[in-house]
Amino acid sequence: MGKFVDKPVDNLADKSVDNIQTTDEPIEGTWYAALATQLTSLDASLTDLKKDQLKQLIISVGQALESGHTCLLLTTQNPLPELLQHALIVDEKQATAQPAPLVRAEDYLYFYRQWQQEHRLAEQLTRILATVRPVNVQFEANETANTRQQQAITLAAKHSFSLITGGPGTGKTYTLVRIVKALQQAQPDLRIALAAPTGKAAQRMQSVLDIAFAESGIQSSQIQTAQTVHRLLGLGTTGKPRYHQRIPLPYDLIVLDEGSMLDLALASLLFDAIAPGTRLIILGDADQLAAVDAGAVLADLQQTPALQDHQIHLQESKRFNAMQGIGQLASAILAQDVMTFWQTFHKPENQSILKHINPQHLSDQQLFDQLWQGFLPFARALQDGQPVQQLFAVFDQYRILTAMRSGRLGVKRINQEMSRRLQLTLTQTAGFSDWFAGRPVMMSRNDYGLQLSNGDIGLCLPDHSGKWQVYFAHLSQPIAVTRLPLHDISTAFAMTVHKSQGSEFNRVAVILESAAQNLLSRELLYTAVTRAKQQVDLWSDTTAAEQALHNKLVRHTGLQRQLQKHIIALNCEQKQTAL
């Protein structure tokens, strides 16, 4: 066999699945089918039957990866056991010495790259844990942080790695501010990097922390502006980072927000680039959707027994009352409590907060007219000639979130209908122009030349000469539409729930369709509902909503096992050294 070479992956683009993918769909033309054909052709000794069985096994690993798993769970339905003895497949011990296309680890089968990423991440986290510089934290008698927040502050000051999880409004930002203040008092020249998986999440992180840092008297001269993890690592179009183990990131503290969106490939690169002695704090909500790409890093970190002393889960929400409104709805979703879920919509005190509309009872015209009502304040702001920043503020009051890109209530159709209604409102003509006043657009790929990140939202407006420009909230100057990569731009009245992560709006319309049954899940519904601060409109029939409630996503990974093994080994080594 030829030498197996691991190549970097372009992880700059939006890899959201268009619609439902099932293993029943044709696999010809997929990358993993081509790989299976190439690998099995290397062994001329295989019979046609064995070649087909091995090819199907490789395809199954590829399908698992496409579904978000990092590996394939081996079951009695997999091909004959002797296939696992083939030279293309090695065990973990062999994989550390000699890479091979596939790695078997207990009951899981990996492509080498994903196995290496999990193995490497566990090694690097163990290295981070081994370098501890505790900072003593003193709480005043009039301390405003609750008990769990105080525990989180003490935890982060004590350890080089901390995981702080919690739902919306549980005080993750407040707790982080207190941590930064404590660490700055111990080390005034503390160099701090702030990052998030997407541009939108980084912008929100920065806007919230700007206010919080100023109110707390925190010196921000040594705090870098929040940026995407890609930009933090210096990832270019080649997929190779500027910062890595040999050239680590030059910071004393790295804070990652929206940790649930972190996929395995990006997490592995991030952990690899953290210098000895640097603190890493990850914030997030493990009940939200996992990353679009393979892995469930935040959930795996949270569920690793050996990391229990390095994490705290904040529970008391100041944004939502757990007994009413959005808070009660979110709790019912997490508990998969169907009865409480529907009862919450019918409570008298929730009538102005929670609305349920069955789209099957409406014509298309009625349906889209009702969805459009939420954008009327935005249309009026455009008619009044409001300043750009005010337009952004009004536009962010409302968003339509859906599971699918195509279909009657998919992103594409909704955006077409909302675009038509905005043009009718402003010009009294429907128009079919790609660019029009007020068109909201979203980037689906990082473009460092334009300083744009995947997920950034812009608004199209004419300049004084009538030429179309797109304004982005984080940029001081607009960008001419002729400079934008049109294949990486889409209209953004509606977006998938995945793309909404890291954002929040006053009101959201959450759309669920039974046609999207393979995409509907407890995590998707919870993520969508908790994007709202004040009002949730659920557009769904009973079947689709209950399908989402009953379906709890599970991703097959081996990261917990790798972490547990490496951390236990470190603890044993430290105990031996102490004797």
Coordinates of C-alpha atoms in Angstrom, one line a residue, residues 17-553:
V17 CA -26.5 20.3 5.3
D18 CA -29.1 21.6 2.8
N19 CA -31.8 19.2 3.8
I20 CA -32.3 15.7 5.1
Q21 CA -29.5 13.2 4.4
T22 CA -30.2 9.5 4.9
T23 CA -28.1 6.5 4.3
D24 CA -30.7 5.4 1.7
E25 CA -29.6 8.2 -0.7
P26 CA -27.2 7.3 -3.6
I27 CA -23.6 7.5 -2.4
E28 CA -21.9 7.6 -5.8
G29 CA -19.9 10.8 -6.2
T30 CA -19.4 11.3 -2.4
W31 CA -15.8 11.7 -1.2
Y32 CA -16.0 8.7 1.0
A33 CA -17.2 6.4 -1.8
A34 CA -14.3 7.6 -3.9
L35 CA -11.9 7.0 -1.0
A36 CA -13.4 3.5 -0.4
T37 CA -12.8 2.6 -4.1
Q38 CA -9.2 3.9 -4.0
L39 CA -8.3 2.1 -0.8
T40 CA -9.7 -1.2 -1.6
S41 CA -8.1 -1.2 -5.1
L42 CA -4.7 -1.2 -3.4
D43 CA -5.1 -4.9 -2.3
A44 CA -5.3 -7.2 -5.3
S45 CA -5.6 -10.2 -3.0
L46 CA -9.2 -9.3 -2.0
T47 CA -12.0 -11.3 -3.5
D48 CA -14.8 -9.3 -5.0
L49 CA -17.0 -10.1 -2.0
K50 CA -14.4 -9.1 0.5
K51 CA -13.7 -5.9 -1.5
D52 CA -17.3 -5.0 -1.5
Q53 CA -17.7 -5.6 2.2
L54 CA -14.6 -3.6 3.0
K55 CA -15.7 -0.8 0.7
Q56 CA -19.1 -0.7 2.5
L57 CA -17.3 -0.5 5.9
I58 CA -15.3 2.5 4.7
I59 CA -18.4 4.1 3.3
S60 CA -20.2 3.6 6.6
V61 CA -17.4 5.5 8.4
G62 CA -17.7 8.3 5.9
Q63 CA -21.5 8.4 6.4
A64 CA -21.0 8.5 10.2
L65 CA -18.6 11.5 9.8
E66 CA -21.1 13.3 7.6
S67 CA -23.7 12.9 10.3
G68 CA -21.6 14.6 12.9
H69 CA -20.0 11.5 14.5
T70 CA -16.3 11.3 14.7
C71 CA -16.3 7.5 14.3
L72 CA -18.5 4.5 13.4
L73 CA -19.9 2.5 16.3
L74 CA -19.2 -1.2 15.4
T75 CA -22.3 -3.4 15.8
T76 CA -23.5 -6.8 14.8
Q77 CA -24.8 -5.2 11.6
N78 CA -21.3 -4.3 10.5
P79 CA -19.4 -6.6 8.0
L80 CA -17.5 -9.7 9.1
P81 CA -15.0 -9.4 12.0
E82 CA -12.1 -10.5 9.9
L83 CA -12.4 -7.3 7.8
L84 CA -11.2 -5.4 10.9
Q85 CA -7.9 -7.4 10.7
H86 CA -7.2 -6.0 7.2
A87 CA -3.9 -4.0 6.8
L88 CA -5.9 -0.8 6.1
I89 CA -7.0 -0.9 9.8
V90 CA -4.7 -0.6 12.8
D91 CA -5.3 -0.4 16.5
E92 CA -4.6 2.6 18.6
K93 CA -1.1 1.5 19.7
Q94 CA -0.1 0.9 16.1
A95 CA -1.7 4.2 15.0
T96 CA 0.6 6.2 17.3
A97 CA 3.7 4.8 15.6
Q98 CA 2.5 4.3 12.0
P99 CA -0.5 6.1 10.5
A100 CA -3.0 4.0 8.5
P101 CA -6.3 5.0 6.7
L102 CA -8.5 3.5 9.5
V103 CA -8.0 3.1 13.2
R104 CA -10.0 0.8 15.5
A105 CA -10.4 1.9 19.1
E106 CA -12.5 -0.6 21.2
D107 CA -15.9 -0.6 19.5
Y108 CA -15.3 2.4 17.3
L109 CA -13.8 2.7 13.8
Y110 CA -12.2 6.0 12.7
F111 CA -10.6 7.5 9.8
Y112 CA -7.1 8.3 10.9
R113 CA -7.5 12.0 10.9
Q114 CA -10.4 12.1 13.4
W115 CA -8.7 9.5 15.7
Q116 CA -5.6 11.7 15.6
Q117 CA -7.5 14.8 16.4
E118 CA -9.2 13.3 19.5
H119 CA -5.9 11.7 20.6
R120 CA -4.0 15.0 20.1
L121 CA -6.7 17.1 21.8
A122 CA -6.5 14.8 24.9
E123 CA -2.7 15.0 25.0
Q124 CA -2.8 18.8 24.7
L125 CA -5.4 19.3 27.4
T126 CA -3.4 17.0 29.7
R127 CA -0.4 19.2 29.0
I128 CA -2.5 22.3 29.9
L129 CA -3.7 20.7 33.1
A130 CA -0.1 20.0 34.2
T131 CA 0.8 23.7 34.3
V132 CA -1.0 25.3 37.2
R133 CA -0.5 28.8 38.6
P134 CA -3.3 29.2 41.3
V135 CA -4.5 32.7 42.1
N136 CA -6.1 33.4 45.5
V137 CA -9.6 35.0 45.3
Q138 CA -11.1 37.0 48.1
F139 CA -14.9 37.7 48.2
E140 CA -16.2 40.8 50.0
A141 CA -19.0 40.7 52.5
N142 CA -21.4 42.4 50.1
E143 CA -20.6 40.0 47.3
T144 CA -23.3 39.9 44.6
A145 CA -22.3 36.7 42.8
N146 CA -24.4 33.7 43.8
T147 CA -22.8 30.6 45.2
R148 CA -22.3 28.8 41.9
Q149 CA -20.8 31.9 40.3
Q150 CA -18.4 32.2 43.3
Q151 CA -17.4 28.6 42.8
A152 CA -16.8 29.3 39.1
I153 CA -14.6 32.3 39.9
T154 CA -12.6 30.3 42.4
L155 CA -12.3 27.4 39.9
A156 CA -10.9 29.5 37.1
A157 CA -8.4 31.2 39.4
K158 CA -7.2 27.8 40.7
H159 CA -6.9 25.8 37.5
S160 CA -5.3 26.3 34.1
F161 CA -8.4 24.9 32.4
S162 CA -12.0 25.7 33.3
L163 CA -15.4 24.9 31.8
I164 CA -18.3 27.1 32.7
T165 CA -21.7 26.0 31.3
G166 CA -25.2 27.3 31.7
G167 CA -28.3 28.3 29.9
P168 CA -29.2 31.9 28.8
G169 CA -29.1 34.5 31.5
T170 CA -27.3 32.3 34.1
G171 CA -24.5 34.8 34.5
K172 CA -21.7 33.3 32.4
T173 CA -20.6 36.8 31.2
Y174 CA -20.9 38.3 34.7
T175 CA -18.8 35.4 36.1
L176 CA -16.2 35.8 33.3
V177 CA -15.8 39.5 34.1
R178 CA -15.2 38.7 37.8
I179 CA -12.6 36.1 36.8
V180 CA -10.8 38.6 34.6
K181 CA -10.8 41.2 37.3
A182 CA -9.3 38.7 39.8
L183 CA -6.6 37.5 37.5
Q184 CA -5.7 41.1 36.4
Q185 CA -5.3 42.1 40.1
A186 CA -2.8 39.2 40.5
Q187 CA -1.1 39.9 37.1
P188 CA -1.7 43.5 35.9
D189 CA -0.1 42.9 32.5
L190 CA -2.2 39.8 31.8
R191 CA -2.5 39.3 28.1
I192 CA -6.1 38.2 27.2
A193 CA -7.6 36.8 24.0
L194 CA -11.3 36.5 23.4
A195 CA -12.7 34.2 20.8
A196 CA -15.8 32.4 19.5
P197 CA -16.4 29.9 16.7
T198 CA -18.3 32.4 14.4
G199 CA -18.0 36.0 13.6
K200 CA -21.5 36.8 14.8
A201 CA -20.8 35.1 18.2
A202 CA -17.5 37.0 18.5
Q203 CA -19.2 40.4 17.7
R204 CA -21.9 39.7 20.4
M205 CA -19.2 38.6 22.9
Q206 CA -17.3 41.9 22.3
S207 CA -20.4 44.1 22.5
V208 CA -21.5 42.5 25.8
L209 CA -18.0 42.5 27.4
D210 CA -17.2 46.1 26.3
I211 CA -20.1 47.3 28.6
A212 CA -19.3 44.8 31.4
F213 CA -15.6 45.5 31.5
A214 CA -16.2 49.3 31.6
E215 CA -18.7 48.9 34.4
S216 CA -16.3 46.8 36.4
G217 CA -13.3 49.1 35.9
I218 CA -11.3 46.4 34.1
Q219 CA -8.2 47.6 32.2
S220 CA -8.8 46.6 28.5
S221 CA -5.4 47.7 27.1
Q222 CA -4.2 44.1 27.2
I223 CA -7.4 42.5 26.1
Q224 CA -7.6 41.7 22.4
T225 CA -10.9 42.4 20.5
A226 CA -13.0 39.2 20.3
Q227 CA -12.4 37.3 17.1
T228 CA -13.2 34.0 15.5
V229 CA -11.1 31.0 16.4
H230 CA -10.0 30.8 12.8
R231 CA -8.6 34.4 13.0
L232 CA -7.1 33.8 16.4
L233 CA -5.1 30.8 15.1
G234 CA -4.2 32.6 11.9
L235 CA -5.9 30.0 9.7
G236 CA -5.7 30.9 6.1
T237 CA -7.2 29.3 3.0
T238 CA -4.6 26.5 3.1
G239 CA -6.1 25.3 6.4
K240 CA -2.7 25.6 8.1
P241 CA -2.6 27.7 11.3
R242 CA 0.0 30.4 12.0
Y243 CA 0.0 29.4 15.7
H244 CA 0.5 25.8 16.8
Q245 CA 2.6 23.9 19.4
R246 CA 5.9 25.2 18.1
I247 CA 4.7 28.8 17.8
P248 CA 2.0 29.0 20.5
L249 CA -0.5 31.8 21.0
P250 CA 1.1 34.8 22.9
Y251 CA -1.5 35.1 25.6
D252 CA -1.8 34.4 29.4
L253 CA -5.6 33.9 29.2
I254 CA -7.7 32.6 26.4
V255 CA -11.5 32.8 26.7
L256 CA -13.7 30.8 24.2
D257 CA -17.4 31.6 24.2
E258 CA -20.2 29.5 22.6
G259 CA -18.3 26.3 23.1
S260 CA -21.1 24.1 21.9
M261 CA -20.3 25.3 18.3
L262 CA -16.7 24.1 18.5
D263 CA -16.1 21.1 16.3
L264 CA -13.3 18.5 16.8
A265 CA -11.0 19.7 14.0
L266 CA -11.0 23.3 15.2
A267 CA -10.8 22.3 18.9
S268 CA -7.7 20.2 18.2
L269 CA -6.0 23.1 16.5
L270 CA -6.9 25.5 19.3
F271 CA -5.6 23.2 22.1
D272 CA -2.5 22.5 20.1
A273 CA -1.7 26.3 20.0
I274 CA -2.0 27.0 23.7
A275 CA 1.3 27.8 25.4
P276 CA 2.4 26.2 28.7
G277 CA 1.1 28.3 31.6
T278 CA -1.7 29.8 29.6
R279 CA -5.2 29.6 31.1
L280 CA -8.1 28.4 29.0
I281 CA -11.7 29.1 29.9
I282 CA -14.5 27.7 27.8
L283 CA -18.1 29.1 28.2
G284 CA -21.1 27.5 26.7
D285 CA -24.4 25.7 26.9
A286 CA -24.0 22.0 26.3
D287 CA -27.8 21.6 25.7
Q288 CA -27.6 23.5 22.5
L289 CA -26.9 22.0 19.1
A290 CA -23.4 20.7 18.6
A291 CA -21.2 22.0 15.8
V292 CA -22.2 21.5 12.2
D293 CA -18.9 19.5 11.6
A294 CA -18.0 16.3 13.4
G295 CA -17.7 16.1 17.2
A296 CA -19.4 17.3 20.3
V297 CA -16.4 18.8 22.1
L298 CA -18.2 20.8 24.8
A299 CA -20.5 17.9 25.8
D300 CA -17.6 15.5 25.9
L301 CA -15.6 17.8 28.1
Q302 CA -18.6 18.3 30.4
Q303 CA -19.2 14.6 30.7
T304 CA -15.6 13.4 31.3
P305 CA -15.4 12.2 34.9
A306 CA -11.8 13.2 35.3
L307 CA -12.7 16.8 34.5
Q308 CA -15.5 17.2 37.0
D309 CA -13.2 19.3 39.3
H310 CA -12.6 21.7 36.4
Q311 CA -16.1 22.7 35.6
I312 CA -19.2 24.3 37.0
H313 CA -22.8 24.5 35.7
L314 CA -24.6 27.7 36.4
Q315 CA -28.3 27.2 36.9
E316 CA -30.0 30.4 38.1
S317 CA -31.2 32.4 35.2
K318 CA -31.9 36.1 35.5
R319 CA -33.3 36.4 32.0
F320 CA -35.9 33.7 32.2
N321 CA -38.2 32.6 35.0
A322 CA -38.1 28.8 35.0
M323 CA -41.7 28.7 36.1
Q324 CA -43.2 30.7 33.2
G325 CA -42.7 32.0 29.7
I326 CA -39.6 31.2 27.7
G327 CA -37.8 29.8 30.7
Q328 CA -40.6 27.2 31.4
L329 CA -40.7 26.3 27.7
A330 CA -37.0 25.7 27.6
S331 CA -37.1 23.6 30.8
A332 CA -39.9 21.5 29.3
I333 CA -37.9 20.9 26.1
L334 CA -34.8 19.8 28.1
A335 CA -36.9 17.5 30.2
Q336 CA -38.7 16.2 27.0
D337 CA -41.9 16.9 28.8
V338 CA -44.6 17.0 26.1
M339 CA -47.5 17.8 28.4
T340 CA -45.8 20.8 30.1
F341 CA -44.5 22.0 26.8
W342 CA -48.1 22.4 25.4
Q343 CA -49.5 23.6 28.7
T344 CA -46.9 26.5 28.7
F345 CA -48.5 27.9 25.6
H346 CA -52.0 28.0 27.1
K347 CA -51.1 29.7 30.4
P348 CA -52.9 33.1 30.6
E349 CA -49.7 34.9 31.7
N350 CA -47.8 33.6 28.7
Q351 CA -50.2 34.8 26.0
S352 CA -48.1 37.7 25.0
I353 CA -44.8 35.8 25.2
L354 CA -45.6 32.4 23.6
K355 CA -47.6 31.8 20.5
H356 CA -48.4 28.6 18.6
I357 CA -49.5 28.7 15.0
N358 CA -50.2 25.6 12.9
P359 CA -49.0 26.5 9.3
Q360 CA -51.1 23.7 7.9
H361 CA -54.2 25.7 8.6
L362 CA -53.0 28.7 6.5
S363 CA -52.6 29.3 2.8
D364 CA -49.2 30.3 1.6
Q365 CA -50.3 33.9 1.2
Q366 CA -51.7 34.0 4.8
L367 CA -48.6 32.2 6.2
F368 CA -46.0 34.5 4.7
D369 CA -48.0 37.6 5.3
Q370 CA -48.1 36.7 9.0
L371 CA -44.4 36.0 9.1
W372 CA -43.7 39.3 7.5
Q373 CA -45.5 41.2 10.3
G374 CA -42.4 40.9 12.5
F375 CA -40.3 42.9 9.9
L376 CA -42.7 45.8 9.7
P377 CA -40.7 47.9 12.2
F378 CA -37.6 47.3 10.0
A379 CA -39.5 48.4 6.9
R380 CA -40.7 51.6 8.6
A381 CA -37.2 52.4 9.8
L382 CA -36.0 52.1 6.2
Q383 CA -38.8 54.4 5.0
D384 CA -37.9 56.9 7.7
G385 CA -34.2 56.9 6.6
Q386 CA -32.9 55.8 10.0
P387 CA -29.1 55.7 10.5
V388 CA -27.4 52.4 9.8
Q389 CA -26.8 51.4 13.4
Q390 CA -30.5 52.0 14.2
L391 CA -31.4 49.8 11.2
F392 CA -29.3 47.0 12.6
A393 CA -30.9 47.4 16.0
V394 CA -34.4 47.2 14.6
F395 CA -33.6 44.4 12.2
D396 CA -32.1 42.3 15.1
Q397 CA -35.4 42.6 17.0
Y398 CA -36.9 39.7 15.0
R399 CA -35.7 36.7 13.1
I400 CA -37.2 33.6 11.4
L401 CA -35.5 30.3 12.3
T402 CA -36.1 27.0 10.5
A403 CA -34.5 23.6 10.3
M404 CA -34.5 23.3 6.5
R405 CA -33.0 25.2 3.6
S406 CA -35.5 24.1 1.0
G407 CA -39.2 23.3 1.0
R408 CA -42.4 25.2 1.7
L409 CA -41.0 26.7 4.9
G410 CA -37.3 26.4 4.2
V411 CA -34.8 29.3 4.3
K412 CA -34.8 29.8 0.6
R413 CA -38.5 30.1 0.1
I414 CA -39.0 32.3 3.2
N415 CA -36.2 34.7 2.2
Q416 CA -37.8 35.0 -1.3
E417 CA -41.2 35.9 0.2
M418 CA -39.8 38.3 2.7
S419 CA -37.7 40.0 0.0
R420 CA -40.7 40.4 -2.2
R421 CA -42.7 42.0 0.6
L422 CA -40.0 44.4 1.6
Q423 CA -39.7 45.6 -2.0
L424 CA -43.4 46.0 -2.3
T425 CA -43.5 48.0 0.9
L426 CA -40.7 50.4 -0.1
T427 CA -41.3 50.7 -3.9
Q428 CA -44.8 49.3 -4.5
T429 CA -43.2 46.9 -7.0
A430 CA -42.2 43.3 -6.3
G431 CA -39.0 43.4 -8.3
F432 CA -36.6 40.6 -8.9
S433 CA -33.3 42.4 -8.4
D434 CA -30.6 40.6 -6.4
W435 CA -29.9 43.9 -4.6
F436 CA -32.4 46.2 -3.0
A437 CA -32.7 48.7 -0.2
G438 CA -32.7 46.9 3.2
R439 CA -31.7 43.5 1.9
P440 CA -30.1 41.6 4.8
V441 CA -27.3 39.3 3.8
M442 CA -25.2 36.8 5.6
M443 CA -21.7 35.5 4.8
S444 CA -21.2 31.8 4.6
R445 CA -17.4 31.8 4.4
N446 CA -14.6 33.6 6.1
D447 CA -13.0 36.3 3.9
Y448 CA -10.1 37.8 5.7
G449 CA -9.3 40.3 2.9
L450 CA -12.7 41.9 3.5
Q451 CA -12.5 41.3 7.3
L452 CA -15.7 39.2 7.1
S453 CA -16.4 36.0 8.9
N454 CA -18.8 33.1 8.3
G455 CA -22.1 34.3 9.9
D456 CA -21.6 38.0 9.6
I457 CA -24.8 40.0 8.8
G458 CA -24.9 43.0 6.5
L459 CA -27.5 45.4 5.3
C460 CA -27.7 46.7 1.7
L461 CA -28.3 50.4 1.1
P462 CA -27.6 52.8 -1.8
D463 CA -24.9 55.4 -1.4
H464 CA -25.3 59.1 -2.5
S465 CA -24.8 58.1 -6.1
G466 CA -27.3 55.2 -6.0
K467 CA -24.7 52.5 -6.0
W468 CA -25.4 49.5 -3.7
Q469 CA -23.2 49.2 -0.6
V470 CA -23.4 46.6 2.1
Y471 CA -22.9 47.8 5.7
F472 CA -21.6 45.4 8.4
A473 CA -22.0 46.4 12.1
H474 CA -18.3 45.7 13.0
L475 CA -16.9 47.6 10.0
S476 CA -16.5 51.4 9.9
Q477 CA -17.0 51.6 6.1
P478 CA -19.4 49.8 3.8
I479 CA -18.4 47.3 1.1
A480 CA -19.5 47.7 -2.5
V481 CA -21.6 44.8 -3.7
T482 CA -19.2 44.4 -6.6
R483 CA -16.5 43.4 -4.1
L484 CA -18.5 40.8 -2.3
P485 CA -18.2 37.1 -3.2
L486 CA -21.7 36.5 -4.4
H487 CA -21.5 32.7 -4.1
D488 CA -20.8 33.2 -0.4
I489 CA -23.6 35.7 0.3
S490 CA -27.3 34.8 1.0
T491 CA -30.4 36.7 2.1
A492 CA -31.0 36.6 5.8
F493 CA -34.5 37.4 6.9
A494 CA -34.6 33.7 7.8
M495 CA -31.7 31.4 8.7
T496 CA -31.2 27.8 9.9
V497 CA -31.2 27.2 13.6
H498 CA -27.6 26.2 13.3
K499 CA -26.7 29.6 11.9
S500 CA -28.5 31.4 14.6
Q501 CA -26.2 30.1 17.4
G502 CA -24.3 32.9 19.1
S503 CA -27.1 35.4 18.3
E504 CA -30.1 36.6 20.2
F505 CA -33.2 38.5 19.2
N506 CA -36.2 40.0 21.0
R507 CA -38.6 37.8 19.1
V508 CA -38.1 34.7 17.0
A509 CA -40.4 32.7 14.8
V510 CA -39.4 29.0 15.1
I511 CA -40.5 26.9 12.2
L512 CA -40.7 23.1 12.4
E513 CA -42.0 20.8 9.5
S514 CA -42.6 17.1 9.7
A515 CA -40.8 16.9 6.3
A516 CA -37.6 17.7 8.3
Q517 CA -38.1 14.8 10.7
N518 CA -34.5 13.6 10.4
L519 CA -33.3 17.1 11.4
L520 CA -35.7 17.8 14.3
S521 CA -34.3 17.3 17.7
R522 CA -34.6 18.4 21.3
E523 CA -31.3 20.3 20.9
L524 CA -32.5 22.1 17.7
L525 CA -35.8 23.2 19.4
Y526 CA -34.0 24.3 22.6
T527 CA -31.4 26.3 20.6
A528 CA -34.1 28.0 18.6
V529 CA -36.3 28.9 21.5
T530 CA -33.5 30.3 23.6
R531 CA -32.4 32.7 20.9
A532 CA -35.4 34.8 22.0
K533 CA -35.3 37.3 24.8
Q534 CA -39.0 38.3 24.9
Q535 CA -41.2 36.3 22.5
V536 CA -41.4 33.0 20.7
D537 CA -43.8 32.2 17.9
L538 CA -43.8 28.5 17.2
W539 CA -44.9 27.6 13.7
S540 CA -45.5 23.9 13.8
D541 CA -48.1 21.2 13.7
T542 CA -48.3 18.9 16.8
T543 CA -46.4 16.0 15.1
A544 CA -43.3 18.0 14.2
A545 CA -43.0 19.7 17.6
E546 CA -43.3 16.3 19.4
Q547 CA -40.9 14.7 17.0
A548 CA -38.3 17.4 18.0
L549 CA -39.1 16.9 21.7
H550 CA -38.7 13.1 21.6
N551 CA -35.4 13.1 19.5
K552 CA -32.3 13.6 21.7
L553 CA -29.2 13.8 19.6

